[in-house]
Short mmCIF file of C-alpha atoms in Angstrom, two decimals:
data_model
loop_
_atom_site.label_atom_id
_atom_site.label_comp_id
_atom_site.label_asym_id
_atom_site.label_seq_id
_atom_site.Cartn_x
_atom_site.Cartn_y
_atom_site.Cartn_z
CA MET A 1 -0.09 0.01 -0.15
CA ASN A 2 1.55 3.43 -0.89
CA ASP A 3 1.22 6.44 0.93
CA ASN A 4 -1.52 7.83 -1.17
CA GLN A 5 -3.49 4.68 -0.53
CA LYS A 6 -2.81 4.93 3.44
CA LEU A 7 -3.90 8.90 3.40
CA ILE A 8 -7.32 7.47 1.97
CA ILE A 9 -8.09 5.15 4.37
CA ARG A 10 -6.87 7.19 7.09
CA HIS A 11 -9.49 10.01 6.13
CA ARG A 12 -11.64 7.52 5.31
CA LEU A 13 -11.79 6.32 9.20
CA GLY A 14 -11.80 9.53 10.61
CA LEU A 15 -14.92 10.47 8.45
CA ALA A 16 -16.68 7.05 9.72
CA LEU A 17 -15.86 8.39 12.85
CA GLN A 18 -17.39 12.05 12.34
CA LYS A 19 -20.84 10.12 10.52
CA LEU A 20 -21.17 8.01 13.84
CA LEU A 21 -20.66 11.18 16.21
CA GLU A 22 -23.23 12.87 13.21
CA GLN A 23 -25.61 10.21 14.00
CA ASN A 24 -25.74 10.22 17.34
CA LYS A 25 -26.46 14.07 17.21
CA GLN A 26 -29.11 13.31 15.29
CA ALA A 27 -30.92 10.19 17.02
CA PRO A 28 -29.49 10.93 20.57
CA ALA A 29 -29.67 7.37 21.95
CA LYS A 30 -29.12 7.31 25.97
CA ASN A 31 -25.45 8.21 27.02
CA ALA A 32 -24.75 8.11 23.46
CA VAL A 33 -20.92 10.08 22.50
CA ASN A 34 -22.07 13.51 19.90
CA SER A 35 -19.12 15.14 20.08
CA LEU A 36 -14.76 14.45 20.23
CA HIS A 37 -14.56 15.63 23.50
CA GLN A 38 -17.44 13.08 25.02
CA LEU A 39 -15.58 10.28 22.94
CA ALA A 40 -12.14 10.73 24.16
CA THR A 41 -13.67 10.59 27.88
CA ALA A 42 -15.51 7.89 26.71
CA ALA A 43 -12.91 5.48 25.37
CA ASP A 44 -10.44 6.68 27.76
CA ILE A 45 -7.96 8.35 24.83
CA GLU A 46 -6.73 11.75 24.77
CA TYR A 47 -8.24 13.97 23.38
CA TYR A 48 -5.75 15.00 20.56
CA ILE A 49 -5.49 11.49 19.35
CA VAL A 50 -9.29 11.08 18.93
CA GLN A 51 -9.14 14.51 16.99
CA ASN A 52 -6.19 13.43 14.68
CA VAL A 53 -7.90 10.10 13.91
CA SER A 54 -11.20 11.82 12.99
CA ALA A 55 -9.35 14.56 10.96
CA GLY A 56 -7.53 11.84 9.30
CA LYS A 57 -4.14 12.58 10.62
CA LYS A 58 -3.46 9.78 12.18
CA ASP A 59 -3.25 5.84 11.57
CA PRO A 60 -4.01 4.46 14.96
CA GLN A 61 -3.04 1.30 16.33
CA PHE A 62 -5.56 -1.78 16.73
CA THR A 63 -6.15 -1.21 20.61
CA THR A 64 -6.96 2.41 20.12
CA LEU A 65 -9.36 1.14 17.30
CA VAL A 66 -10.87 -0.87 20.40
CA SER A 67 -11.14 1.73 23.06
CA ILE A 68 -12.72 3.99 20.16
CA ALA A 69 -15.75 1.73 19.43
CA SER A 70 -15.69 0.96 22.97
CA GLY A 71 -16.67 4.93 23.45
CA PHE A 72 -19.37 4.83 20.84
CA ASN A 73 -20.62 1.52 23.06
CA ILE A 74 -21.24 -0.23 19.63
CA PRO A 75 -18.68 -3.82 18.59
CA LEU A 76 -15.85 -2.80 16.60
CA SER A 77 -17.13 -4.94 13.48
CA GLU A 78 -19.91 -2.20 13.65
CA LEU A 79 -16.98 0.80 13.56
CA ILE A 80 -15.14 -0.92 10.99
CA ALA A 81 -18.79 -1.60 8.84
CA HIS A 82 -19.32 2.22 9.20
CA PHE A 83 -15.84 2.88 7.77
CA GLU A 84 -16.69 0.20 4.69
CA THR A 85 -19.50 2.58 3.89
CA ILE A 86 -17.37 5.75 3.32
CA THR A 87 -16.06 5.85 -0.43
CA ASP A 88 -12.52 6.93 -1.75
CA GLU A 89 -14.39 9.79 -3.47
CA ALA A 90 -15.49 11.33 0.32
CA ALA A 91 -12.10 11.02 1.61
CA LEU A 92 -10.17 12.81 -1.45
CA LYS A 93 -13.32 15.64 -0.84
CA GLN A 94 -11.74 15.81 3.05
CA ILE A 95 -8.28 15.94 2.07
CA GLU A 96 -8.97 18.72 -0.73
CA GLN A 97 -10.82 20.74 1.93
CA GLN A 98 -8.02 20.19 4.55
CA LYS A 99 -5.36 21.52 2.03
CA LYS A 100 -7.93 24.79 0.70
CA ASN A 101 -7.87 25.60 4.76
CA ALA A 102 -4.21 25.29 5.30
CA LYS A 103 -3.48 27.59 2.41
CA LYS A 104 -6.05 29.94 3.53
CA LYS A 105 -4.23 29.86 6.94
CA ALA A 106 -0.81 30.47 5.70
CA LYS A 107 -2.27 33.51 3.49
CA ARG A 108 -3.64 34.92 6.61
CA LYS A 109 0.03 34.65 8.58
CA MET B 1 -7.48 0.77 28.61
CA ASN B 2 -4.50 -0.82 30.61
CA ASP B 3 -1.28 -2.86 29.12
CA ASN B 4 -3.10 -6.26 30.28
CA GLN B 5 -5.87 -5.61 28.22
CA LYS B 6 -4.15 -4.52 25.27
CA LEU B 7 -1.75 -7.60 25.26
CA ILE B 8 -5.09 -9.78 25.59
CA ILE B 9 -6.59 -7.63 22.65
CA ARG B 10 -3.27 -8.38 20.79
CA HIS B 11 -3.58 -11.84 21.16
CA ARG B 12 -6.75 -12.19 20.16
CA LEU B 13 -6.15 -10.67 16.72
CA GLY B 14 -3.14 -12.43 16.30
CA LEU B 15 -5.34 -15.80 16.99
CA ALA B 16 -8.15 -14.14 14.74
CA LEU B 17 -5.40 -14.55 11.89
CA GLN B 18 -4.11 -17.93 12.69
CA LYS B 19 -7.90 -19.20 12.89
CA LEU B 20 -8.61 -17.23 9.38
CA LEU B 21 -5.00 -19.46 7.84
CA GLU B 22 -6.20 -22.71 9.85
CA GLN B 23 -9.68 -22.43 7.88
CA ASN B 24 -8.07 -21.90 4.66
CA LYS B 25 -5.86 -24.98 5.07
CA GLN B 26 -8.95 -27.11 6.01
CA ALA B 27 -10.81 -25.36 2.87
CA PRO B 28 -8.89 -24.67 0.68
CA ALA B 29 -10.45 -21.79 -1.75
CA LYS B 30 -8.90 -20.56 -4.85
CA ASN B 31 -5.76 -18.02 -4.62
CA ALA B 32 -6.87 -18.61 -0.72
CA VAL B 33 -3.61 -17.92 1.21
CA ASN B 34 -2.90 -20.48 3.97
CA SER B 35 0.53 -19.36 5.63
CA LEU B 36 2.16 -16.35 7.40
CA HIS B 37 4.32 -15.78 4.22
CA GLN B 38 1.77 -16.20 1.59
CA LEU B 39 -0.29 -13.95 3.63
CA ALA B 40 2.48 -11.86 3.89
CA THR B 41 2.89 -11.73 -0.03
CA ALA B 42 -0.57 -11.13 -0.46
CA ALA B 43 -0.99 -8.31 1.61
CA ASP B 44 2.37 -6.67 0.61
CA ILE B 45 3.70 -6.36 4.36
CA GLU B 46 6.65 -7.26 5.55
CA TYR B 47 6.79 -11.05 6.93
CA TYR B 48 8.13 -10.09 10.79
CA ILE B 49 5.26 -7.67 11.02
CA VAL B 50 2.40 -10.10 9.99
CA GLN B 51 4.60 -12.76 12.11
CA ASN B 52 4.58 -10.25 14.98
CA VAL B 53 0.84 -9.62 14.61
CA SER B 54 0.10 -13.20 14.43
CA ALA B 55 1.58 -14.13 17.78
CA GLY B 56 0.16 -10.99 19.71
CA LYS B 57 3.21 -9.34 20.05
CA LYS B 58 2.35 -6.04 17.82
CA ASP B 59 -0.45 -3.85 17.77
CA PRO B 60 -0.58 -3.25 14.25
CA GLN B 61 -1.69 0.21 12.62
CA PHE B 62 -5.13 1.05 10.92
CA THR B 63 -3.53 0.82 7.68
CA THR B 64 -1.45 -2.43 8.06
CA LEU B 65 -4.73 -4.29 9.06
CA VAL B 66 -6.85 -2.91 5.70
CA SER B 67 -3.82 -4.70 4.37
CA ILE B 68 -4.37 -8.08 6.14
CA ALA B 69 -7.73 -8.38 4.76
CA SER B 70 -7.02 -7.67 1.56
CA GLY B 71 -4.25 -10.03 1.84
CA PHE B 72 -6.76 -12.87 3.12
CA ASN B 73 -8.89 -11.55 0.35
CA ILE B 74 -11.93 -10.90 2.97
CA PRO B 75 -13.54 -7.25 3.35
CA LEU B 76 -12.23 -5.76 6.96
CA SER B 77 -15.05 -6.00 8.81
CA GLU B 78 -15.10 -10.01 8.36
CA LEU B 79 -11.68 -10.07 9.88
CA ILE B 80 -12.68 -8.17 12.66
CA ALA B 81 -15.90 -10.58 12.99
CA HIS B 82 -13.30 -13.24 13.61
CA PHE B 83 -11.48 -11.08 15.87
CA GLU B 84 -14.44 -10.90 18.12
CA THR B 85 -15.50 -14.46 18.35
CA ILE B 86 -11.86 -15.01 19.88
CA THR B 87 -11.99 -15.01 23.64
CA ASP B 88 -9.92 -13.36 26.20
CA GLU B 89 -9.39 -17.11 27.80
CA ALA B 90 -7.83 -18.19 24.47
CA ALA B 91 -5.79 -15.10 24.69
CA LEU B 92 -4.53 -15.79 28.37
CA LYS B 93 -3.50 -19.58 26.85
CA GLN B 94 -1.59 -18.09 24.09
CA ILE B 95 0.05 -15.85 26.76
CA GLU B 96 0.72 -18.55 29.09
CA GLN B 97 2.15 -21.03 26.20
CA GLN B 98 4.70 -18.22 25.29
CA LYS B 99 5.68 -17.59 28.61
CA LYS B 100 6.51 -21.68 29.10
CA ASN B 101 8.30 -21.63 25.56
CA ALA B 102 9.96 -18.60 26.67
CA LYS B 103 11.31 -20.57 30.01
CA LYS B 104 12.29 -23.49 28.21
CA LYS B 105 14.52 -21.39 25.80
CA ALA B 106 16.17 -19.97 28.87
CA LYS B 107 16.87 -22.97 30.24
CA ARG B 108 18.32 -24.48 27.30
CA LYS B 109 20.60 -21.87 27.12
#
């Protein structure tokens, strides 16, 4: 797998987390986490790790993923099933958006 | 998650890989991998990484898992479903066995 493929996979995973948080916002179940801060607390993981995974900036270890799934209170296979619904196109869109934002930020400096 | 819980999860994942290889040996499908060497080649991952994951000695990154599933020619969610069937007890058994083997090895020296 080359670096570009890895980048796309990281972003697909990140988008899966965002989608799950969004779903929990729309149809709040009891104790369901609906923000990265709540997820980090429920998963017992540092906030910056959860944030970086959700932004596609981190390739998490397996045990971190297990913790994230438990933070969502779902089986890991369900989290992965969500990941599998995210297309490469959606990942590429997030990557482009991040690039644009980075450029804007650089211009402001 | 504490270190002991991580150890158990790593071993459950390793046992899931071993189980999949064993299943492929029993009922060989076309092009199905049935050894760690074949898996490493099919997944395009270094052999020692696949070996360490299967022995519960490595906590792989997410993209490595995606490669391993593609080496098995199954969706990642299916690999994770196998992981979820492996009990903590089975993991603890493998951990004990590795400890015994290490002791034997130390004695021989």
